[in-house]
Amino acid sequence: MSVNQQAHTGPPYGQPQPAYQRYQQPGYGGQQMPGVPHSQYGVYNGPMPGYQQPAPPQGPLRTPPTSGAPPPTSGALLPVGQPAYNQFGQGDVQNGIPASDMKGTSHNNLISFPGPSTSVPPASGSFTATGSGLYTPYSSSQGPRPASMTHGLPPTSLSQGVPLAQPAFSGPPLSMQRLPSQGSGYAPPPSSTGIGPSNYPSTTGAPRPSTMQSPPLSGQALAGLPASQPNHLASPPPPQQAMSGPHPGPPMTGLQGPPPPSTHPSQPGYQIQQNGSFGQVRGPQPNYGGAYPGTSNYGSQPGPPPPPKRLDPDSIPSPIQVIEDDRNNRGSEPFVTGVRGQVPPLVTTNFLVKDQGNASPRYIRCTSYNIPCTSDMAKQSQVPLAAVIKPLAMLPTEETPPYLVDHGESGPIRCNRCKAYMCPFMQFIEGGRRFQCCFCSCVTEVPPHYFQHLDHTGKRVDFYDRPELSLGSYEFLATVDYCKNNKFPDPPAFIFMIDVSYNAVKSGLVRLICEELKSLLDYLPRGGNLEESAIRVGFVTYNKVLHFYNVKSSLAQPQMMVVSDVADMFVPLLDGFLVNVNESRAVITSLLDQIPEMFADTRETEMVFAPVIQAGLDALKAAECAGKLFIFHTSLPIAEAPGKLKNRDDKKLINTDKEKTLFQPQTNFYSNLAKDCVAQGCCVDLFLFPNQYLDVATLGVVTYQTGGSIYKYSYFQLETDQERFLNDLRRDVQKEVGFDAVMRVRTSTGIRATDFFGAFYMSNTTDVELAGLDCDKTITVEFKHDDKLSEDSGALLQCALLYTSSAGQRRLRIHNLSLNCCTQLADLYRNCETDTLINYLAKYAYRGVLNNPVKTVRDALINQCAQILACYRKNCASPSSAGQLILPECMKLLPVYLNCVLKSDVLQPGPEVSTDDRAYIRQLVTSMDVAETNVFFYPRLLPLTKVDVDNDALPAAIRNSEERLSKGDMYLLENGLNIFVWVGVNVQQGLIQNLFGVSSFSQISNTMSTLPILENPFSKKVRSIMDMLQAQRSRYMKLIIVKQEDKFEMLFKHFLVEDKSMSGGASYVDFLCHMHKEIRQLLS
């Protein structure tokens, strides 16, 4: 949630929540809402069926003292005698997390776990509350709650286990407010049936402060808060004596489980609530074998053991709710970049950007927009300071692309000392004759041709006429000094290199590529406003020898030249190899018609690979231009040639210290080849079509280090994979690319760029070299302190990218960003962006597996995140019981997203994941942007049966868990690589007919690669949703139809990331408990 933005408050009493279909809310006091079906459990925050509703309490109320510091005073406490109802109704609780209402305050998410007691006398089953002030015991199931329990909980806080009484507030809820720990205030026992008052002291071991007291209402035994209240979670405590969970041992009759009937008769008609699950009786979770073993700290009364409990998934932070809230709060207003250190809307929110001096978040996103002033503070918090930079990002049509500034022969204005480029943060002095650099403070003369007078505020009067003075992103036309060998570059070339081995020909791949290229060559990137593309093209086919083609426009037929000496590769022709498409169109078309026929009867199965890259590189060298190789390749290169590989696939290495070798190249031959390619500006894009192990970890090295892309189509079949491959190829050929690029990131004094992640090559510590950089690639940069920063001046980043455009123009693209600096940790935690943090952590981990055992990498990730959250808990959250997990508002999704990274195929593969798949995913994620990692790690799940055919909007997403699926519905799940359509066994026949064109569930074919085009509103709507999703992603997603209970369902369930995974990954609920344990160990 943005700190600069008024939060979205929930709708008024009793209105159903947006995107919250599962639990409809009744009207205030529990009346059934019209159109809301009766649920099988008690209405949300309304009365339990058959349970009498007592009158509201009489008399004054007093807040219990908090342990430690008083709560921050951002809301007023309710004085004695104030009316007992607070202005926020149950409607404010969204998905179990009340929407916070405060501006600029730090927000907590509180999840309280039942805490162990340090010397609890046996609970006697009777409770005598002492203290002044009247308090009427209230169960959450009893309709409207008294003011002593404000609407559920303080903003975005979750509490669980022993439910807690809460101070009464009037006015907006306190934002940093937490639940009083079990030590303060009256704590009714959890989920118990009709237990009377009992004497049990605080479970924190602190002496019990005075509690509020009142006699129970006549005839009413006190019922503990039933677990149907979403803010009170009952969960199995994580094991370990450091944990706060009640270690099951002999159960405490007065606290858990039904009491012996003799003590207190149950309330008539009151349903026992088990397992903290909204009144439904839920079995134990599969991965909890019941109670955890642990030492008993409690008295040892006999009695039935408590039912196994679990955190209620609806009461822990929901990604869907956070995304929805951000859309509602920040999707309507443009994001104006004029203010330093503003946190942008989430990547999942659709918003417009107005550049007013800082680069758009489409170009740069940071893990935090307020960075610690000192390195000690940064080390203490463990929050990595990183920026994910996408220098050539495509902007939506409503936004203006960067302006191109031409300063003529003198080139861009730069600082004399650090060579930073002119930007909005430079300070003009001495009437405009000199400027002081904002990065290094050096003073530089303004060249006479650039001089301009200053106005009364010290700004140049041409401020708004010059993009470099008023905008965050812009381009300079580079002079000849910025070019290789001091001469302007020629336009780049594209070389198509087609594998014509037996596999490639037999599968129909060769014919498909040749057919597609005939039309695709009309769509080469044009750059600028050129009539036709300046890019020249060449063609090579290969198996264990290479065939070059002369397609000179003056020839009647193309000519083929074969190079069989692959150990000493050379290009047999210069003139006629790289040609202009329009001039040589007839010859090229003739060649593409002939290639499939020439190799139709081939029996060649042995392949070379490195010589193919070498040939392309030599051709570009001879033509003295940069360019891109498009290589279409099917199998492991085992033919005698440089770069020959052997099959080293070995699943037995998984979970051993040698597992890292599976991610490393088997030879350094390809790294040396990549270095030569980068020097020439030769970028390699690789399309792989393997039927078996191919060694992506080695073949991908050149692609990775030259800034290229890898596409992989395992077990390629024309009918199912053609659509995806052709769409990927079209986009890859057409997209804007910068060639022969160098990127440098400059920072103001105090921090510097120390580490880089992405697909590139580095020969020194500062320059990121890219043979090619396209509009989808990101470079992630980590910063470290080398001095103190000041709150006044903040911190600045400038990313400068020098590249050759597809039209052959040498340009500099500049992005500037200013960040705030802070001396208080709370300011750091208030301005973090979890999606960017996860993007960085995933890349950091995926690089780590190259040199470390996977387990070490996983443990380091968990430890770092535990330290981040423990530091927040210790330094920013107000004191509270150790049994509570407190998460910062903007990091409340860190545990769920981190768990998704830990369960990903690279870090925790299931038995069905191949070594090549892991290497492929590892390389893919390393250059993903924040939006792509967001949907890749936490896929989007949409209920298709809920679509409104008359409306353009998408149906509201639901959480990634099997328990959210209904047999009578269809769902669409997308993760950036695949789209699954899951069909429940009980889906109405009419819907099946409308979408698939067959009459029954059993007739649906799961080999479909596209949905049939049917003329009905439902089919049109679902197909338009798919087209919309495809357009948002950089790759074409493969469609997989999954029928409930068929063979593909295991694959589908792998993406339901909140559940326990087949490969042993924890469910979200379990992982949250585990993180809490880790945090508590750090704090103790």
Short mmCIF file of N, CA and C in Angstrom, two decimals, residues 605-718:
data_model
loop_
_atom_site.label_atom_id
_atom_site.label_comp_id
_atom_site.label_asym_id
_atom_site.label_seq_id
_atom_site.Cartn_x
_atom_site.Cartn_y
_atom_site.Cartn_z
N THR A 605 21.65 -37.65 -38.38
CA THR A 605 21.15 -37.36 -37.03
C THR A 605 22.21 -36.68 -36.17
N GLU A 606 23.49 -36.73 -36.59
CA GLU A 606 24.52 -36.08 -35.79
C GLU A 606 24.57 -34.60 -36.10
N MET A 607 24.82 -33.80 -35.03
CA MET A 607 24.73 -32.35 -35.17
C MET A 607 25.99 -31.67 -34.68
N VAL A 608 26.25 -30.48 -35.25
CA VAL A 608 27.24 -29.58 -34.65
C VAL A 608 26.48 -28.38 -34.10
N PHE A 609 27.13 -27.59 -33.24
CA PHE A 609 26.45 -26.39 -32.73
C PHE A 609 27.39 -25.19 -32.68
N ALA A 610 28.54 -25.33 -32.00
CA ALA A 610 29.45 -24.19 -31.87
C ALA A 610 29.88 -23.62 -33.24
N PRO A 611 30.21 -24.49 -34.24
CA PRO A 611 30.62 -23.94 -35.53
C PRO A 611 29.53 -23.08 -36.19
N VAL A 612 28.26 -23.35 -35.85
CA VAL A 612 27.16 -22.57 -36.43
C VAL A 612 27.24 -21.13 -35.91
N ILE A 613 27.47 -20.99 -34.59
CA ILE A 613 27.61 -19.66 -34.02
C ILE A 613 28.85 -18.97 -34.59
N GLN A 614 29.93 -19.75 -34.68
CA GLN A 614 31.19 -19.20 -35.20
C GLN A 614 30.99 -18.66 -36.63
N ALA A 615 30.24 -19.40 -37.44
CA ALA A 615 29.99 -18.98 -38.82
C ALA A 615 29.21 -17.66 -38.85
N GLY A 616 28.17 -17.58 -38.03
CA GLY A 616 27.38 -16.34 -37.98
C GLY A 616 28.22 -15.17 -37.53
N LEU A 617 29.05 -15.40 -36.51
CA LEU A 617 29.93 -14.35 -35.99
C LEU A 617 30.89 -13.88 -37.08
N ASP A 618 31.49 -14.85 -37.81
CA ASP A 618 32.45 -14.48 -38.86
C ASP A 618 31.77 -13.68 -39.96
N ALA A 619 30.54 -14.05 -40.29
CA ALA A 619 29.82 -13.33 -41.35
C ALA A 619 29.58 -11.87 -40.93
N LEU A 620 29.21 -11.65 -39.66
CA LEU A 620 28.98 -10.28 -39.18
C LEU A 620 30.30 -9.50 -39.13
N LYS A 621 31.38 -10.19 -38.77
CA LYS A 621 32.69 -9.52 -38.75
C LYS A 621 33.05 -9.06 -40.15
N ALA A 622 32.85 -9.97 -41.11
CA ALA A 622 33.21 -9.65 -42.50
C ALA A 622 32.37 -8.47 -43.01
N ALA A 623 31.12 -8.41 -42.57
CA ALA A 623 30.24 -7.33 -43.04
C ALA A 623 30.41 -6.08 -42.19
N GLU A 624 31.24 -6.17 -41.14
CA GLU A 624 31.49 -5.05 -40.23
C GLU A 624 30.20 -4.46 -39.67
N CYS A 625 29.34 -5.35 -39.18
CA CYS A 625 28.10 -4.84 -38.55
C CYS A 625 27.74 -5.73 -37.37
N ALA A 626 26.86 -5.21 -36.54
CA ALA A 626 26.31 -6.02 -35.45
C ALA A 626 25.13 -6.80 -36.00
N GLY A 627 24.53 -7.67 -35.18
CA GLY A 627 23.37 -8.38 -35.68
C GLY A 627 22.93 -9.48 -34.76
N LYS A 628 22.00 -10.28 -35.27
CA LYS A 628 21.42 -11.33 -34.45
C LYS A 628 21.37 -12.63 -35.24
N LEU A 629 21.72 -13.74 -34.55
CA LEU A 629 21.59 -15.07 -35.15
C LEU A 629 20.32 -15.71 -34.59
N PHE A 630 19.48 -16.21 -35.47
CA PHE A 630 18.29 -16.98 -35.05
C PHE A 630 18.61 -18.44 -35.35
N ILE A 631 18.88 -19.21 -34.28
CA ILE A 631 19.31 -20.60 -34.49
C ILE A 631 18.16 -21.54 -34.10
N PHE A 632 17.79 -22.43 -35.01
CA PHE A 632 16.71 -23.40 -34.75
C PHE A 632 17.39 -24.76 -34.61
N HIS A 633 17.34 -25.35 -33.41
CA HIS A 633 18.22 -26.48 -33.12
C HIS A 633 17.45 -27.60 -32.39
N THR A 634 17.77 -28.87 -32.73
CA THR A 634 16.97 -29.96 -32.16
C THR A 634 17.66 -30.92 -31.20
N SER A 635 19.01 -31.08 -31.29
CA SER A 635 19.57 -32.16 -30.45
C SER A 635 20.98 -31.86 -29.94
N LEU A 636 21.45 -32.71 -29.04
CA LEU A 636 22.76 -32.55 -28.41
C LEU A 636 23.84 -32.62 -29.51
N PRO A 637 24.76 -31.63 -29.55
CA PRO A 637 25.80 -31.66 -30.61
C PRO A 637 26.88 -32.69 -30.28
N ILE A 638 26.74 -33.89 -30.89
CA ILE A 638 27.70 -34.97 -30.57
C ILE A 638 28.65 -35.24 -31.73
N ALA A 639 28.45 -34.54 -32.88
CA ALA A 639 29.36 -34.76 -34.02
C ALA A 639 30.73 -34.19 -33.67
N GLU A 640 31.78 -34.78 -34.30
CA GLU A 640 33.15 -34.30 -34.04
C GLU A 640 33.28 -32.86 -34.53
N ALA A 641 33.47 -31.96 -33.61
CA ALA A 641 33.59 -30.54 -33.95
C ALA A 641 33.90 -29.78 -32.67
N PRO A 642 34.40 -28.56 -32.79
CA PRO A 642 34.58 -27.76 -31.58
C PRO A 642 33.24 -27.63 -30.84
N GLY A 643 33.28 -27.63 -29.51
CA GLY A 643 32.04 -27.49 -28.75
C GLY A 643 31.23 -28.76 -28.66
N LYS A 644 31.82 -29.89 -29.06
CA LYS A 644 31.11 -31.18 -28.97
C LYS A 644 30.76 -31.47 -27.51
N LEU A 645 29.57 -32.01 -27.26
CA LEU A 645 29.13 -32.27 -25.88
C LEU A 645 28.79 -33.74 -25.68
N LYS A 646 28.82 -34.16 -24.42
CA LYS A 646 28.37 -35.52 -24.12
C LYS A 646 27.13 -35.45 -23.23
N ASN A 647 26.38 -36.53 -23.22
CA ASN A 647 25.18 -36.56 -22.38
C ASN A 647 25.61 -36.77 -20.93
N ARG A 648 25.41 -35.76 -20.11
CA ARG A 648 25.85 -35.87 -18.70
C ARG A 648 24.65 -35.76 -17.75
N ASP A 649 23.47 -35.95 -18.28
CA ASP A 649 22.27 -35.80 -17.46
C ASP A 649 22.28 -36.86 -16.36
N ASP A 650 22.10 -36.44 -15.12
CA ASP A 650 22.13 -37.41 -14.02
C ASP A 650 21.22 -36.95 -12.89
N LYS A 651 20.03 -37.54 -12.84
CA LYS A 651 19.05 -37.16 -11.81
C LYS A 651 19.54 -37.52 -10.40
N LYS A 652 20.51 -38.44 -10.33
CA LYS A 652 20.98 -38.86 -9.00
C LYS A 652 21.74 -37.75 -8.28
N LEU A 653 22.14 -36.74 -9.04
CA LEU A 653 22.91 -35.64 -8.42
C LEU A 653 22.00 -34.68 -7.64
N ILE A 654 20.68 -34.78 -7.89
CA ILE A 654 19.76 -33.86 -7.21
C ILE A 654 19.86 -34.06 -5.70
N ASN A 655 19.89 -32.94 -4.98
CA ASN A 655 20.03 -32.93 -3.52
C ASN A 655 21.39 -33.44 -3.03
N THR A 656 22.40 -33.40 -3.91
CA THR A 656 23.76 -33.70 -3.45
C THR A 656 24.60 -32.44 -3.67
N ASP A 657 25.84 -32.46 -3.19
CA ASP A 657 26.71 -31.29 -3.38
C ASP A 657 27.10 -31.09 -4.84
N LYS A 658 26.93 -32.15 -5.65
CA LYS A 658 27.31 -32.01 -7.07
C LYS A 658 26.16 -31.51 -7.94
N GLU A 659 25.01 -31.27 -7.31
CA GLU A 659 23.84 -30.82 -8.10
C GLU A 659 24.16 -29.55 -8.89
N LYS A 660 25.04 -28.71 -8.33
CA LYS A 660 25.35 -27.44 -9.00
C LYS A 660 25.98 -27.66 -10.38
N THR A 661 26.63 -28.81 -10.58
CA THR A 661 27.26 -29.05 -11.89
C THR A 661 26.21 -29.14 -12.99
N LEU A 662 24.97 -29.51 -12.63
CA LEU A 662 23.91 -29.61 -13.65
C LEU A 662 23.58 -28.23 -14.25
N PHE A 663 23.86 -27.16 -13.49
CA PHE A 663 23.56 -25.81 -13.97
C PHE A 663 24.77 -25.17 -14.65
N GLN A 664 25.94 -25.79 -14.47
CA GLN A 664 27.16 -25.20 -15.05
C GLN A 664 27.39 -25.77 -16.45
N PRO A 665 28.01 -24.97 -17.34
CA PRO A 665 28.33 -25.53 -18.67
C PRO A 665 29.39 -26.63 -18.54
N GLN A 666 29.35 -27.65 -19.43
CA GLN A 666 30.34 -28.73 -19.27
C GLN A 666 31.71 -28.33 -19.79
N THR A 667 31.78 -27.25 -20.56
CA THR A 667 33.08 -26.82 -21.09
C THR A 667 33.09 -25.29 -21.12
N ASN A 668 34.29 -24.70 -21.03
CA ASN A 668 34.31 -23.24 -21.10
C ASN A 668 34.47 -22.74 -22.53
N PHE A 669 34.40 -23.67 -23.47
CA PHE A 669 34.50 -23.29 -24.89
C PHE A 669 33.46 -22.24 -25.26
N TYR A 670 32.22 -22.46 -24.78
CA TYR A 670 31.13 -21.56 -25.17
C TYR A 670 31.25 -20.18 -24.52
N SER A 671 31.84 -20.13 -23.33
CA SER A 671 32.05 -18.82 -22.68
C SER A 671 33.02 -17.98 -23.49
N ASN A 672 34.07 -18.62 -24.03
CA ASN A 672 35.04 -17.88 -24.85
C ASN A 672 34.40 -17.43 -26.16
N LEU A 673 33.56 -18.30 -26.71
CA LEU A 673 32.86 -17.94 -27.95
C LEU A 673 31.93 -16.75 -27.69
N ALA A 674 31.25 -16.77 -26.53
CA ALA A 674 30.33 -15.68 -26.18
C ALA A 674 31.08 -14.35 -26.10
N LYS A 675 32.28 -14.40 -25.55
CA LYS A 675 33.08 -13.18 -25.40
C LYS A 675 33.37 -12.56 -26.78
N ASP A 676 33.70 -13.44 -27.74
CA ASP A 676 33.96 -12.94 -29.11
C ASP A 676 32.69 -12.35 -29.72
N CYS A 677 31.55 -13.02 -29.45
CA CYS A 677 30.28 -12.52 -30.00
C CYS A 677 29.95 -11.13 -29.46
N VAL A 678 30.17 -10.94 -28.15
CA VAL A 678 29.85 -9.64 -27.53
C VAL A 678 30.73 -8.55 -28.15
N ALA A 679 32.00 -8.88 -28.38
CA ALA A 679 32.91 -7.88 -28.95
C ALA A 679 32.43 -7.41 -30.33
N GLN A 680 31.76 -8.31 -31.06
CA GLN A 680 31.29 -7.96 -32.40
C GLN A 680 29.86 -7.41 -32.40
N GLY A 681 29.16 -7.56 -31.27
CA GLY A 681 27.74 -7.16 -31.26
C GLY A 681 26.88 -8.23 -31.91
N CYS A 682 27.28 -9.49 -31.74
CA CYS A 682 26.53 -10.60 -32.34
C CYS A 682 25.69 -11.27 -31.26
N CYS A 683 24.39 -11.04 -31.31
CA CYS A 683 23.46 -11.57 -30.31
C CYS A 683 22.87 -12.89 -30.83
N VAL A 684 22.70 -13.87 -29.94
CA VAL A 684 22.23 -15.18 -30.39
C VAL A 684 20.88 -15.52 -29.75
N ASP A 685 19.86 -15.73 -30.58
CA ASP A 685 18.57 -16.21 -30.09
C ASP A 685 18.44 -17.68 -30.48
N LEU A 686 18.00 -18.47 -29.50
CA LEU A 686 18.04 -19.92 -29.69
C LEU A 686 16.64 -20.51 -29.55
N PHE A 687 16.20 -21.21 -30.59
CA PHE A 687 14.91 -21.92 -30.54
C PHE A 687 15.23 -23.41 -30.48
N LEU A 688 14.87 -24.04 -29.35
CA LEU A 688 15.24 -25.44 -29.15
C LEU A 688 14.01 -26.34 -29.27
N PHE A 689 14.19 -27.49 -29.92
CA PHE A 689 13.09 -28.44 -30.13
C PHE A 689 13.56 -29.83 -29.70
N PRO A 690 13.82 -30.04 -28.41
CA PRO A 690 14.44 -31.31 -28.00
C PRO A 690 13.43 -32.44 -27.79
N ASN A 691 13.85 -33.67 -28.12
CA ASN A 691 13.07 -34.85 -27.75
C ASN A 691 13.76 -35.59 -26.61
N GLN A 692 14.96 -35.12 -26.24
CA GLN A 692 15.68 -35.73 -25.12
C GLN A 692 16.66 -34.69 -24.58
N TYR A 693 17.57 -35.12 -23.72
CA TYR A 693 18.50 -34.19 -23.08
C TYR A 693 19.34 -33.46 -24.13
N LEU A 694 19.47 -32.15 -23.93
CA LEU A 694 20.10 -31.29 -24.94
C LEU A 694 21.23 -30.46 -24.33
N ASP A 695 21.29 -30.44 -22.99
CA ASP A 695 22.25 -29.62 -22.24
C ASP A 695 22.05 -28.12 -22.45
N VAL A 696 20.88 -27.66 -22.04
CA VAL A 696 20.55 -26.22 -22.12
C VAL A 696 21.56 -25.39 -21.33
N ALA A 697 22.06 -25.97 -20.22
CA ALA A 697 23.01 -25.23 -19.38
C ALA A 697 24.26 -24.84 -20.17
N THR A 698 24.65 -25.69 -21.13
CA THR A 698 25.84 -25.38 -21.94
C THR A 698 25.46 -24.64 -23.22
N LEU A 699 24.46 -25.13 -23.94
CA LEU A 699 24.08 -24.48 -25.21
C LEU A 699 23.60 -23.05 -24.98
N GLY A 700 23.04 -22.81 -23.79
CA GLY A 700 22.47 -21.49 -23.53
C GLY A 700 23.49 -20.44 -23.14
N VAL A 701 24.74 -20.84 -22.94
CA VAL A 701 25.75 -19.89 -22.45
C VAL A 701 25.90 -18.70 -23.40
N VAL A 702 26.02 -18.98 -24.70
CA VAL A 702 26.26 -17.89 -25.64
C VAL A 702 25.03 -16.97 -25.71
N THR A 703 23.85 -17.58 -25.74
CA THR A 703 22.62 -16.80 -25.76
C THR A 703 22.56 -15.89 -24.54
N TYR A 704 22.84 -16.49 -23.39
CA TYR A 704 22.75 -15.78 -22.12
C TYR A 704 23.73 -14.61 -22.06
N GLN A 705 24.97 -14.86 -22.47
CA GLN A 705 25.99 -13.81 -22.32
C GLN A 705 25.93 -12.76 -23.42
N THR A 706 25.18 -13.04 -24.49
CA THR A 706 25.07 -12.02 -25.55
C THR A 706 23.77 -11.22 -25.42
N GLY A 707 22.98 -11.53 -24.39
CA GLY A 707 21.72 -10.79 -24.22
C GLY A 707 20.59 -11.33 -25.07
N GLY A 708 20.74 -12.58 -25.55
CA GLY A 708 19.71 -13.16 -26.41
C GLY A 708 18.61 -13.85 -25.62
N SER A 709 17.71 -14.52 -26.36
CA SER A 709 16.58 -15.22 -25.73
C SER A 709 16.62 -16.70 -26.11
N ILE A 710 16.18 -17.54 -25.16
CA ILE A 710 16.04 -18.98 -25.47
C ILE A 710 14.56 -19.31 -25.46
N TYR A 711 14.13 -20.09 -26.44
CA TYR A 711 12.76 -20.60 -26.48
C TYR A 711 12.87 -22.12 -26.55
N LYS A 712 12.03 -22.82 -25.81
CA LYS A 712 12.18 -24.27 -25.77
C LYS A 712 10.82 -24.93 -25.99
N TYR A 713 10.77 -25.87 -26.94
CA TYR A 713 9.53 -26.59 -27.27
C TYR A 713 9.83 -28.08 -27.18
N SER A 714 9.70 -28.63 -25.99
CA SER A 714 10.03 -30.05 -25.83
C SER A 714 9.02 -30.91 -26.58
N TYR A 715 9.51 -31.99 -27.18
CA TYR A 715 8.65 -32.94 -27.92
C TYR A 715 7.75 -32.19 -28.90
N PHE A 716 8.38 -31.34 -29.71
CA PHE A 716 7.63 -30.47 -30.63
C PHE A 716 6.73 -31.29 -31.56
N GLN A 717 5.46 -30.91 -31.63
CA GLN A 717 4.53 -31.52 -32.58
C GLN A 717 3.79 -30.40 -33.29
N LEU A 718 3.69 -30.53 -34.59
CA LEU A 718 3.08 -29.46 -35.38
C LEU A 718 1.71 -29.05 -34.86
#
